Coordinates of C-alpha atoms in Angstrom, one line a residue:
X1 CA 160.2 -61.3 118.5
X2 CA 156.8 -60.9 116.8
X3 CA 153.7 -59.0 118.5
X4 CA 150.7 -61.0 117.9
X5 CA 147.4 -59.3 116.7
X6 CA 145.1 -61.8 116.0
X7 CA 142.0 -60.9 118.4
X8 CA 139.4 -64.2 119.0
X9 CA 142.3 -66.1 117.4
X10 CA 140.1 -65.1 114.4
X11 CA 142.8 -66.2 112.1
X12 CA 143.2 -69.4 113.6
X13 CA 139.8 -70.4 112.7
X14 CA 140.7 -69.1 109.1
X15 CA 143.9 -71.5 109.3
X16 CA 141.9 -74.4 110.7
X17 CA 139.4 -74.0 107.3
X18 CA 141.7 -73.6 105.1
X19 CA 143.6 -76.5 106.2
X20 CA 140.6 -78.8 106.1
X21 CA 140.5 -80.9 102.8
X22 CA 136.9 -81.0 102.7
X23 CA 137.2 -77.2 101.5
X24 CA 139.5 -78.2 98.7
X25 CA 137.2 -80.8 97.1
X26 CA 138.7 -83.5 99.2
X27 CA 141.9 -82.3 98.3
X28 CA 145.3 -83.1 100.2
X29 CA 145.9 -80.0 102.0
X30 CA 150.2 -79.1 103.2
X31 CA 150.4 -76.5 105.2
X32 CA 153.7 -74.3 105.5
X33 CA 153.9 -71.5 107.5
X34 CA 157.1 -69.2 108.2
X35 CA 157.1 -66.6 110.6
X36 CA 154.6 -63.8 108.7
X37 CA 152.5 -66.2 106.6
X38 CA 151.1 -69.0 106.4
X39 CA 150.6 -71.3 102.7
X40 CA 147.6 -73.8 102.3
X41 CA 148.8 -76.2 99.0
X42 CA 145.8 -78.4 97.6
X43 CA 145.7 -79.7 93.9
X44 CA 147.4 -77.1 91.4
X45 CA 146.3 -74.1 93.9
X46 CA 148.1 -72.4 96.6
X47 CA 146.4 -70.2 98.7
X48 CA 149.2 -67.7 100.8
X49 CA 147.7 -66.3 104.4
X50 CA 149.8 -63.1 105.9
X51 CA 149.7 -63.9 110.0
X52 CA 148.0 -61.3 111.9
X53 CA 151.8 -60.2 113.4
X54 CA 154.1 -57.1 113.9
X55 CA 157.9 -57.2 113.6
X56 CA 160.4 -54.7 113.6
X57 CA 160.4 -55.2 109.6
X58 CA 156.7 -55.5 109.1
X59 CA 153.5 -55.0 110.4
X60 CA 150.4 -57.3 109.3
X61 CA 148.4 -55.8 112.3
X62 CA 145.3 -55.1 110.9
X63 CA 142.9 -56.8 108.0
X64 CA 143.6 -53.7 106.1
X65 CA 147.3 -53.7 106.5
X66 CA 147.0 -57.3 105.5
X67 CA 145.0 -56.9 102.3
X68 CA 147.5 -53.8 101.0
X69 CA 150.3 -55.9 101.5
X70 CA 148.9 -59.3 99.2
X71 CA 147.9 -56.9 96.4
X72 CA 151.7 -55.1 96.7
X73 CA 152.9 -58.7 96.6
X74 CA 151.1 -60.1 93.5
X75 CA 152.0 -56.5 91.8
X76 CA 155.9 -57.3 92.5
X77 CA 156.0 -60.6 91.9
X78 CA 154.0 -60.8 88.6
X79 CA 157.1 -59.1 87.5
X80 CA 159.4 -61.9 88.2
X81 CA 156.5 -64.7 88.2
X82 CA 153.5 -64.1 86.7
X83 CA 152.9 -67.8 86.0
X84 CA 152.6 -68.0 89.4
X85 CA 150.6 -65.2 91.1
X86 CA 146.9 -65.4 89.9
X87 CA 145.9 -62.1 92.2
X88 CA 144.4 -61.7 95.5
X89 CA 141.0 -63.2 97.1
X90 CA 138.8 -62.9 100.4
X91 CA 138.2 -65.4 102.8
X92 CA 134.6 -64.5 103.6
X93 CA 132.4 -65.7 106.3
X94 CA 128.6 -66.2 106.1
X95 CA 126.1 -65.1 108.5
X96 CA 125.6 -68.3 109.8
X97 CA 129.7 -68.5 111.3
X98 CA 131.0 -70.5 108.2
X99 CA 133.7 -69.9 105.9
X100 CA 134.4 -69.5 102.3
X101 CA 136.7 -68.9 99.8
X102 CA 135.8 -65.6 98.2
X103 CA 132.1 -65.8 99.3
X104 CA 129.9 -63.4 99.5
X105 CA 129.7 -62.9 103.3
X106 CA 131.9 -60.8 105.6
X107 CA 135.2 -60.5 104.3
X108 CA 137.6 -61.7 107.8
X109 CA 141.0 -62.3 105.9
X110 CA 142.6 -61.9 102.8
X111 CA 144.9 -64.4 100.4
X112 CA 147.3 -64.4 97.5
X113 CA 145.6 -66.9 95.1
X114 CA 148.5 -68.7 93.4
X115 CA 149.6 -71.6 90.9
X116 CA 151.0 -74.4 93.0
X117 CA 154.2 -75.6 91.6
X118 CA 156.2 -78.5 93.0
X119 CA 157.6 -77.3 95.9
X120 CA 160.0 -80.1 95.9
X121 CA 161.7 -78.2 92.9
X122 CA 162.6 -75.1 94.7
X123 CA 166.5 -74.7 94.8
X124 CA 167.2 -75.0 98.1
X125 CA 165.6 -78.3 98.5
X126 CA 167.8 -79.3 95.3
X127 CA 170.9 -77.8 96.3
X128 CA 170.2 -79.8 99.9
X129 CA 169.7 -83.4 97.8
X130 CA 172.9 -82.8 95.4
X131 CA 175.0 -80.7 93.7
X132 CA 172.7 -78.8 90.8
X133 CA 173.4 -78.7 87.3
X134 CA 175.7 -76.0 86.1
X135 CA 173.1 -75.4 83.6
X136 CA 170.5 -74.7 86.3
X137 CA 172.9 -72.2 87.5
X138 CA 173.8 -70.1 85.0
X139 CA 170.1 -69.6 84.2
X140 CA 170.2 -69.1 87.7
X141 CA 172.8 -66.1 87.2
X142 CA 171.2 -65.2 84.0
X143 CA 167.7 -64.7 85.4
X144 CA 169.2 -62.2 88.2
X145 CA 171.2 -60.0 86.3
X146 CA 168.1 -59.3 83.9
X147 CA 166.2 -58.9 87.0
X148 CA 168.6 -56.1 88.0
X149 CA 169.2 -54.8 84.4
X150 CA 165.0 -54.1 84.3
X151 CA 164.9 -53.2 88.1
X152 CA 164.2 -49.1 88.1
X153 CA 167.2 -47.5 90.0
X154 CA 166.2 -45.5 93.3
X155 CA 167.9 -42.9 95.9
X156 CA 170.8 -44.4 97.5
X157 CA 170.5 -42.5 100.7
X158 CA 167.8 -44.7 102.9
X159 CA 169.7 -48.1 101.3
X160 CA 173.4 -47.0 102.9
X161 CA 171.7 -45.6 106.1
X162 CA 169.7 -49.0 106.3
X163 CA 172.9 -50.9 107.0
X164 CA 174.1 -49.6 110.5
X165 CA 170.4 -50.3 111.6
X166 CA 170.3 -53.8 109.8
X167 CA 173.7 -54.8 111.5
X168 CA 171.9 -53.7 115.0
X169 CA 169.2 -55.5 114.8
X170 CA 170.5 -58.6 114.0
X171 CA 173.2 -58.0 117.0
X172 CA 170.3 -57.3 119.3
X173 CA 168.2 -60.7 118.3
X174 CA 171.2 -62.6 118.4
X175 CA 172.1 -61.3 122.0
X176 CA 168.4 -62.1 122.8
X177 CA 168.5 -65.7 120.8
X178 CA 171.5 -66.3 123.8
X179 CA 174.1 -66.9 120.7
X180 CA 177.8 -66.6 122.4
X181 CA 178.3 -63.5 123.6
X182 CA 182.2 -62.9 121.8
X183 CA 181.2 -64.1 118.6
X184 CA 178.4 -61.6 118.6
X185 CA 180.3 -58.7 119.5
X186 CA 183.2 -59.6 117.0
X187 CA 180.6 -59.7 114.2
X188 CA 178.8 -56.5 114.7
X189 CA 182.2 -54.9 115.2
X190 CA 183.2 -56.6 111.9
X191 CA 180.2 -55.5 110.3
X192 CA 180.8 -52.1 111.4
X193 CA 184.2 -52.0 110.4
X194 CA 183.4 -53.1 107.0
X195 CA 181.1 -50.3 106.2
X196 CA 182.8 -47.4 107.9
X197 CA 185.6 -48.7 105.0
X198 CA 183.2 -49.6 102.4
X199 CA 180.8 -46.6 102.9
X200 CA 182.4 -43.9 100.1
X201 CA 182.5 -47.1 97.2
X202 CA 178.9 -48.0 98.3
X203 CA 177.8 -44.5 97.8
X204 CA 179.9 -44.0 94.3
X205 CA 177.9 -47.4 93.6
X206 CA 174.5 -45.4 94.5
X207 CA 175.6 -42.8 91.8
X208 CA 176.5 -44.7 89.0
X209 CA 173.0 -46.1 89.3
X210 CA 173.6 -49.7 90.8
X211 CA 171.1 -49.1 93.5
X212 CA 167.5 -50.7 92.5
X213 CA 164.1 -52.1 93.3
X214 CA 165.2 -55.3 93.1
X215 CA 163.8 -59.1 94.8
X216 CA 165.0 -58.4 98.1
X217 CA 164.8 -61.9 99.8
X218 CA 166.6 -63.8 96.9
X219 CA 167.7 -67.2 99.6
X220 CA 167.6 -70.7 97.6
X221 CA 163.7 -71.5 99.3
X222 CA 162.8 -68.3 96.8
X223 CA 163.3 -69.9 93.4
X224 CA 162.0 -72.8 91.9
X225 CA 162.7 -74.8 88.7
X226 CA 159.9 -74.5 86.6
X227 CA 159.4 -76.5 83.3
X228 CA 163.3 -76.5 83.8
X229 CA 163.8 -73.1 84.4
X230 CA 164.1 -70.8 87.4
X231 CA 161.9 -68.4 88.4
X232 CA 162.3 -65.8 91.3
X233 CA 159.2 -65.7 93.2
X234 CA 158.2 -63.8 97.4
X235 CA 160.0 -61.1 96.7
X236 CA 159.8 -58.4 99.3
X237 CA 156.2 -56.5 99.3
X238 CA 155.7 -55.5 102.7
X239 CA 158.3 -52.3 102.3
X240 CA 160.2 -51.1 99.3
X241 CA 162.8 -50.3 101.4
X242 CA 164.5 -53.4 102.4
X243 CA 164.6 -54.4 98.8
X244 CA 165.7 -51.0 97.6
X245 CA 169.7 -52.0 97.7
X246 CA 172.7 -52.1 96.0
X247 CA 172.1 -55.1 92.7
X248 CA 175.1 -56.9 94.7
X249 CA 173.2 -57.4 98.0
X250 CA 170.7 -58.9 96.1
X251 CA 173.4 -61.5 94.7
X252 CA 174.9 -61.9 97.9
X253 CA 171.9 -63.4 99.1
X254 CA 172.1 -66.4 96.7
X255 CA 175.4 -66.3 96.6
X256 CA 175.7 -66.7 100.3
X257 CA 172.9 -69.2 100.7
X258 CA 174.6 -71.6 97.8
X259 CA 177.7 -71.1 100.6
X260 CA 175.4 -72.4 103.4
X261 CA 174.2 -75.5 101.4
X262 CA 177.8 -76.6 101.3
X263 CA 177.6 -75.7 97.6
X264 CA 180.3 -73.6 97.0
X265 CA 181.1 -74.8 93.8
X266 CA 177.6 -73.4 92.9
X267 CA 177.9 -70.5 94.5
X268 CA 181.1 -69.4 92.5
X269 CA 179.3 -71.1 89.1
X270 CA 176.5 -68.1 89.7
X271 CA 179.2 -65.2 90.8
X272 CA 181.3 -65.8 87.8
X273 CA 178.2 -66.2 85.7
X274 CA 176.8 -62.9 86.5
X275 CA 180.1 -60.7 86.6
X276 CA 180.7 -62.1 82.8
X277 CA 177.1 -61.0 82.1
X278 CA 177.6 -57.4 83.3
X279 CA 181.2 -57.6 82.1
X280 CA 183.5 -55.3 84.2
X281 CA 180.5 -53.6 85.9
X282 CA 181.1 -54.7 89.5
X283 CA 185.3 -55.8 89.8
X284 CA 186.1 -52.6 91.8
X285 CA 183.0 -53.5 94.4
X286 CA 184.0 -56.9 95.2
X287 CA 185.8 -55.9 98.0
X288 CA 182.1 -55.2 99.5
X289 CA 180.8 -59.3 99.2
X290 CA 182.4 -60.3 102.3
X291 CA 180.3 -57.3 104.3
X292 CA 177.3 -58.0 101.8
X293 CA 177.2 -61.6 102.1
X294 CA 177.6 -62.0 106.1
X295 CA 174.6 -59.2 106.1
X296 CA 172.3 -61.6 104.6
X297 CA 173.9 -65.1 106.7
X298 CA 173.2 -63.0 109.9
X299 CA 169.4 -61.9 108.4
X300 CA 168.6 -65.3 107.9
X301 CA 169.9 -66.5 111.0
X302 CA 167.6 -63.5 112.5
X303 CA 164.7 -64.5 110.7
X304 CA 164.9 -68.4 111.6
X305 CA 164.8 -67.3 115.4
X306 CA 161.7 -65.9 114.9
X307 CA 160.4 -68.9 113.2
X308 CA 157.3 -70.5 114.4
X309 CA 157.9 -74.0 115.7
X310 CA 155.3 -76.9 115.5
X311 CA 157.1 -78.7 118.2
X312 CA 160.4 -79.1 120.5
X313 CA 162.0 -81.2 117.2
X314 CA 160.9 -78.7 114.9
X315 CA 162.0 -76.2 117.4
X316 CA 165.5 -77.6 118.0
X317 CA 166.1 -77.9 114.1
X318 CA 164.9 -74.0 113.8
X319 CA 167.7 -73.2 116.0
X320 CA 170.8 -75.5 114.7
X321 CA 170.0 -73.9 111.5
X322 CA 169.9 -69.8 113.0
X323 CA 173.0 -71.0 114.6
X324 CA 174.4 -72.4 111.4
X325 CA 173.9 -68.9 109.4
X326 CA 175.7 -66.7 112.4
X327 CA 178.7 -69.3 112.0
X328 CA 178.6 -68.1 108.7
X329 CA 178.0 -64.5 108.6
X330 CA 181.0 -64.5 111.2
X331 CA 183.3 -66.7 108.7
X332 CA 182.4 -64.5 105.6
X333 CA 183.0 -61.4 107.6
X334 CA 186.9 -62.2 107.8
X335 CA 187.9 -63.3 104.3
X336 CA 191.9 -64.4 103.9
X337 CA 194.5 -63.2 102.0
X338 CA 193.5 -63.6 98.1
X339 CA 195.8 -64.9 95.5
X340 CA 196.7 -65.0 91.6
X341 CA 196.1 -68.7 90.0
X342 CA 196.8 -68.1 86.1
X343 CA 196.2 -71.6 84.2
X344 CA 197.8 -71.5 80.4
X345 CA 197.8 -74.5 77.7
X346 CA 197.1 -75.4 74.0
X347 CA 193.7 -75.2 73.1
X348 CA 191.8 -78.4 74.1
X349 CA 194.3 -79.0 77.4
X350 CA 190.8 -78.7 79.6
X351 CA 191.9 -75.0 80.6
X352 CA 188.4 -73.7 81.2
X353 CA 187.2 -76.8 82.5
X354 CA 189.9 -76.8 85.2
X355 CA 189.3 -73.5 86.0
X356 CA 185.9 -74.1 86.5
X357 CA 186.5 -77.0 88.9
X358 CA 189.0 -75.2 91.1
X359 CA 187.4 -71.4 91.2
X360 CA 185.4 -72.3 94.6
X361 CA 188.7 -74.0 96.0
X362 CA 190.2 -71.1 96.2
X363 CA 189.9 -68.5 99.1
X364 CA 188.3 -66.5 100.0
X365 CA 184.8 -67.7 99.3
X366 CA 182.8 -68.1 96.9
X367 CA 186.2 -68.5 95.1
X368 CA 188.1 -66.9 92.3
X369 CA 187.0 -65.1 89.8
X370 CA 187.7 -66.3 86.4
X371 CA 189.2 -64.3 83.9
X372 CA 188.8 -66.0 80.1
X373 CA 190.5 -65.2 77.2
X374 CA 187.9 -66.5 74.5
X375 CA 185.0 -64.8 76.5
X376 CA 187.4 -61.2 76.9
X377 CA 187.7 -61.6 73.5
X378 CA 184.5 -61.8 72.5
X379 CA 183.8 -58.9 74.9
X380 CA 186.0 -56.4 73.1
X381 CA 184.1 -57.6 69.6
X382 CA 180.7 -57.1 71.7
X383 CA 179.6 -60.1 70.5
X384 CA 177.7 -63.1 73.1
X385 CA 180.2 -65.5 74.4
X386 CA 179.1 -68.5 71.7
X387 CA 179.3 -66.4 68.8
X388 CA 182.0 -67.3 66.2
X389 CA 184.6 -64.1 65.4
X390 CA 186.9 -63.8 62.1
X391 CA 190.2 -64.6 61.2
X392 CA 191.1 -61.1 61.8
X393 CA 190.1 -60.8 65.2
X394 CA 192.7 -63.3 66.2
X395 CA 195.7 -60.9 64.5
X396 CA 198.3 -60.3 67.4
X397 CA 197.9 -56.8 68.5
X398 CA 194.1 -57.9 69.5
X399 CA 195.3 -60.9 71.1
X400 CA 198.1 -58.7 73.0
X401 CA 195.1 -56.6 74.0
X402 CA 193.3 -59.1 75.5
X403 CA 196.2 -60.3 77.5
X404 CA 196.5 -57.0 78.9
X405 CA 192.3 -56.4 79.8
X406 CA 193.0 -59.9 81.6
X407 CA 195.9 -58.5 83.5
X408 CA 194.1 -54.8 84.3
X409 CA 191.1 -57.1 85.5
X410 CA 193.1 -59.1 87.4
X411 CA 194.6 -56.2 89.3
X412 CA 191.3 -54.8 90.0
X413 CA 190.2 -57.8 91.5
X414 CA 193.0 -58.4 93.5
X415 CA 192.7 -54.5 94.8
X416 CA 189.3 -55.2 95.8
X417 CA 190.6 -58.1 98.4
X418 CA 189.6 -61.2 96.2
X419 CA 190.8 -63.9 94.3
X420 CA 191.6 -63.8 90.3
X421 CA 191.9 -67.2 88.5
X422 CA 192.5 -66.3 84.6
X423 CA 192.5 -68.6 81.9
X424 CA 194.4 -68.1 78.6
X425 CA 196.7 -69.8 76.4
X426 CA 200.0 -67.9 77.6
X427 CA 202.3 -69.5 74.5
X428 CA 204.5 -66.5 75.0
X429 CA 207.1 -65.7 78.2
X430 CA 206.5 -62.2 77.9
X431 CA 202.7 -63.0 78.2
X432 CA 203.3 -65.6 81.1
X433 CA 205.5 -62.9 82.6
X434 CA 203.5 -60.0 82.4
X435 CA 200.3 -61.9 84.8
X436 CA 202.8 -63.0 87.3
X437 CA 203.8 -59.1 87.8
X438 CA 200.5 -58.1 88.6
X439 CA 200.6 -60.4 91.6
X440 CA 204.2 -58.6 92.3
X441 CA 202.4 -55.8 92.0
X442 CA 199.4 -56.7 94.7
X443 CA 201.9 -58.7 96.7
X444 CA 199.5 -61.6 96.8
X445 CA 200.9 -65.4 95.7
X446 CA 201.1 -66.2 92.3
X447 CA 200.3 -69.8 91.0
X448 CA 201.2 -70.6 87.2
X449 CA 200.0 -73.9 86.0
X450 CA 200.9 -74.9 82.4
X451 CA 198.6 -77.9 81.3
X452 CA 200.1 -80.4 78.8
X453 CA 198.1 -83.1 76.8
X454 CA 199.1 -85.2 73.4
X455 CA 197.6 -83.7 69.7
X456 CA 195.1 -86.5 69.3
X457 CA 193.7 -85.8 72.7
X458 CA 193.5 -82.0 72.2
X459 CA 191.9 -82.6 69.1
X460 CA 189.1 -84.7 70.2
X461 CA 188.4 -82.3 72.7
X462 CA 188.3 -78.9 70.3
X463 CA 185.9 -81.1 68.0
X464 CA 183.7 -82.5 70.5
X465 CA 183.0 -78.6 71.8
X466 CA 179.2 -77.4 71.5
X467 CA 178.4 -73.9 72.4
X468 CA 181.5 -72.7 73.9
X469 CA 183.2 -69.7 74.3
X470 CA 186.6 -71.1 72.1
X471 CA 186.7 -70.6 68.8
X472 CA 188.9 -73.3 68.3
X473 CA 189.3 -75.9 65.9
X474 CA 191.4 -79.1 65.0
X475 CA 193.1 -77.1 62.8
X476 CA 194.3 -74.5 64.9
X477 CA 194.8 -77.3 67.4
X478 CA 197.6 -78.6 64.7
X479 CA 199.0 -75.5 64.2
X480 CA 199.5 -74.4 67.7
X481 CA 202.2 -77.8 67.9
X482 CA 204.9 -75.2 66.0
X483 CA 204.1 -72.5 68.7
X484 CA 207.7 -71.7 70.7
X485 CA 206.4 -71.4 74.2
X486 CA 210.4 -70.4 75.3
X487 CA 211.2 -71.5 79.0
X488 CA 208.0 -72.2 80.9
X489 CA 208.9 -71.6 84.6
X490 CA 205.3 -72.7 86.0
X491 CA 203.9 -75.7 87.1
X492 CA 203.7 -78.5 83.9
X493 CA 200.6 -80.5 84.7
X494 CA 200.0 -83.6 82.5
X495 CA 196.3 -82.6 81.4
X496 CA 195.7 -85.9 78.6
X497 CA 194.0 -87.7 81.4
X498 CA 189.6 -86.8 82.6
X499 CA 188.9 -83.5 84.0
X500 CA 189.1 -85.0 87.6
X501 CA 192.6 -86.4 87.4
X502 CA 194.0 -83.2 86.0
X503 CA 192.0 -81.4 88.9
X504 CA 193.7 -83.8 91.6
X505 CA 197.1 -82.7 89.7
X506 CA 196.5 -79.1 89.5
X507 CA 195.1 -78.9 93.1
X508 CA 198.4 -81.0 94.7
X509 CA 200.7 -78.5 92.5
X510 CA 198.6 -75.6 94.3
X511 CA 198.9 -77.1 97.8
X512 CA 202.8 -77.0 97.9
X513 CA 204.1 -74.0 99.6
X514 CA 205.5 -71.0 97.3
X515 CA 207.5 -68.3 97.9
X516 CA 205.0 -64.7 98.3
X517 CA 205.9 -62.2 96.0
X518 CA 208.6 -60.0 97.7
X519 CA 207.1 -56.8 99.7
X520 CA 204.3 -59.1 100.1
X521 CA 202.4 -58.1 103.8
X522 CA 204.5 -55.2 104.1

């Protein structure tokens, strides 16, 4: 709980100024206050307050404390939004007992002078009304991982001794928030579990450099849409610390919070987004999102306890929602068994766009990671996923090198605990064959799905492609009708049909039961 330092209730009378339209020029004023600030929105202005309070996490104590803390703010965050942050300004008051907004009387409180945007446009709120765009979230993706690639790496040490302490405290406010007792104790055990595990790959992480200054608070509330695009925004001023951390505790915060919005088909969009981005960067630390992203689900839940509440309504929905993100840190904390789904097909069968349909339906969350040939391809020519390669970069021994990347990735992924979901075309039974050994080889399931669809149809689809990975055409789509795909011993589903009814198909074929792998459990 918060330690209140607001002597006179000073800052009240602040609060009560700033929330008076008559200091706005008759301006609406909307107030929003969280649990160490409070926002005053009038016109194209927003004017942020930090509450005189001391946490465990932060201490806003003192004026001075106050004043450090909304320059550090506006210094971060220009870096990820400096179309937002104008810079800081006093709240004076005059000798008479009135107020003003960077007067020239006493200074009495301090405030981040800031562009109002819509705040109806910040993700949350969007992921809440519908599902967003994909679009929207691979920008989304896109914006993180150059947030991380330009975030200056620090020492790992205080970020892997944080953990243990984070895990505590969060066990301790839950304990005092009178959450159930056995769920609380399973999840710090968990939690503690996890890392004694995960400890040696998080500190090999530290040394290959993945440990940065990065955001720190990245939940959905954080970013906003912004002349269509989003833009990060509050990230963590108050100490360096808590956002010093591993670039994949940073993700697991959206990640996780996409989870809690019931949007896990968003939340896998952004995942496989950003692991095609940094390319094979992170596949041997994925075993660590289940541990990273029920950190962040219990934080939150932590942080909503200590919310400040306008009324018993207000109050009641500040708990159901704490309680809501301890459900799911204790859900993501015990992820089940993963699996192999490999998806083959003529080009223009709807391959990727099945596989991007049925990634978050498969466990554990946010779902598989997909593994494409066209954008592995591209990869090994170090080219961006849209751009067009030659004739010669299609000859067979780089296309048999790409089928085995896709089968040494999916192995690593499957290592690491998680799902693999790779797309390709798999024309060949000694191609089909070698994916379904790697799930021999992990002893997971292994789902082969074989989509079918008529020439005509497959054309249409090649033609109608616009910035795509594929470099497929109608022509190649003719010639692949004399390809001799031998026996096919997966799952033929009739693909000629809209993406949904192929889905519906694909998803019934995955639902029947299937032998595991022998030696699988064992």
């Amino acid at each position: 709980m918060p330690f209140s330092c607001a002597p006179d209730d000073l800052q009240q009378k602040v609060f009560a100024f700033l929330a008076n339209s008559a200091n706005h020029g008759d301006r609406p004023v909307h107030v929003v206050t969280t649990h160490g600030a409070a926002v005053f929105l009038a016109g194209d202005r927003a004017l942020k307050i930090k509450r005189a309070v001391r946490f465990p996490y932060l201490d806003y104590s003192t004026l001075d404390k106050r004043k450090a803390a909304c320059d550090q703010e506006v210094s971060i965050n220009r870096l990820f939004a400096p179309q937002i942050y104008r810079g800081v300004v006093p709240i004076t008051q005059r000798a008479d007992g009135r107020f003003e907004i960077a007067g020239d009387g006493r200074v009495v409180e301090w405030a981040i002078d800031m562009t109002r945007f819509d705040e109806r446009q910040t993700v949350d709120l969007l992921a809440e009304a519908a599902p967003p765009e994909t679009a929207l979230l691979l920008d989304i993706a896109e914006v993180i991982a150059a947030s991380h690639a330009a975030a200056p790496i620090v020492a790992r040490g205080p970020w892997i001794d944080s953990i243990l302490r984070i895990v505590a405290g969060n066990t301790k406010a839950f304990r005092a928030g009178g959450f159930d007792g056995a769920a609380i104790a399973a999840l710090d055990a968990a939690s503690r579990a996890g890392f004694a595990r995960l400890q040696p790959l998080l500190d090999r992480r530290g040394e290959q450099g993945y440990v940065r200054r990065c955001h720190g608070d990245l939940h959905l509330a954080n970013i906003v849409v912004i002349d269509g695009k989003p833009v990060l925004f509050d990230a963590i001023e108050f100490d360096p610390s808590i956002a010093s951390t591993d670039v994949l505790y940073d993700l697991a915060f959206v990640v996780m919070d996409f989870i809690h919005y019931d949007r896990a088909a968003a939340a896998s969009v952004v995942l496989n987004r950003y692991l095609a981005i940094t390319s094979d960067q992170h596949l041997d630390a994925l075993s660590a999102l289940p541990l990273l992203m029920s950190m962040r689900a219990a934080i939150r839940a932590n942080v909503m306890l200590s919310r400040p509440a306008q009324d018993a309504a207000h109050l009641a929905e500040i708990r159901r929602t704490a309680e809501s993100y301890f459900t799911l840190a204790c859900r993501l904390i015990a992820p089940p068994q993963p699996r192999l789904i490999a998806i083959g097909g003529l080009s223009g069968t709807g391959k990727s766009v099945l596989a991007r349909s049925l990634a978050s339906t498969i466990a554990p969350l946010p779902g598989a990671i997909v593994l494409r040939s066209d954008v592995t391809r591209k990869q090994q020519f170090n080219v961006k996923d849209t751009d067009r390669l030659p004739a010669e970069a299609y000859r067979p021994q780089v296309t048999a090198e790409v089928y085995r990347t896709l089968c040494q990735r999916a192995a690593r992924i499957l290592a690491q605990g998680h799902s693999a979901m790779v797309d390709a075309v798999f024309a060949r039974e000694d191609e089909r064959r070698a994916i379904s050994e790697v799930a021999e080889r992990a002893q997971v399931p292994f789902d082969g799905l074989f989509l079918v669809a008529d020439l005509a149809t497959r054309i249409a689809r090649v033609s109608s492609r616009i910035g795509d990975a594929s470099d497929a055409t109608a022509e190649i789509a003719k010639a692949q009708q004399a390809y001799d795909a031998g026996v096919i011993d997966w799952t033929i589903v009739d693909a000629a049909g809209t993406p949904d009814q192929t889905l519906l198909r694909a998803t019934e074929a995955l639902t029947t039961p299937r032998a595991i792998p022998r030696g699988a459990g064992a």
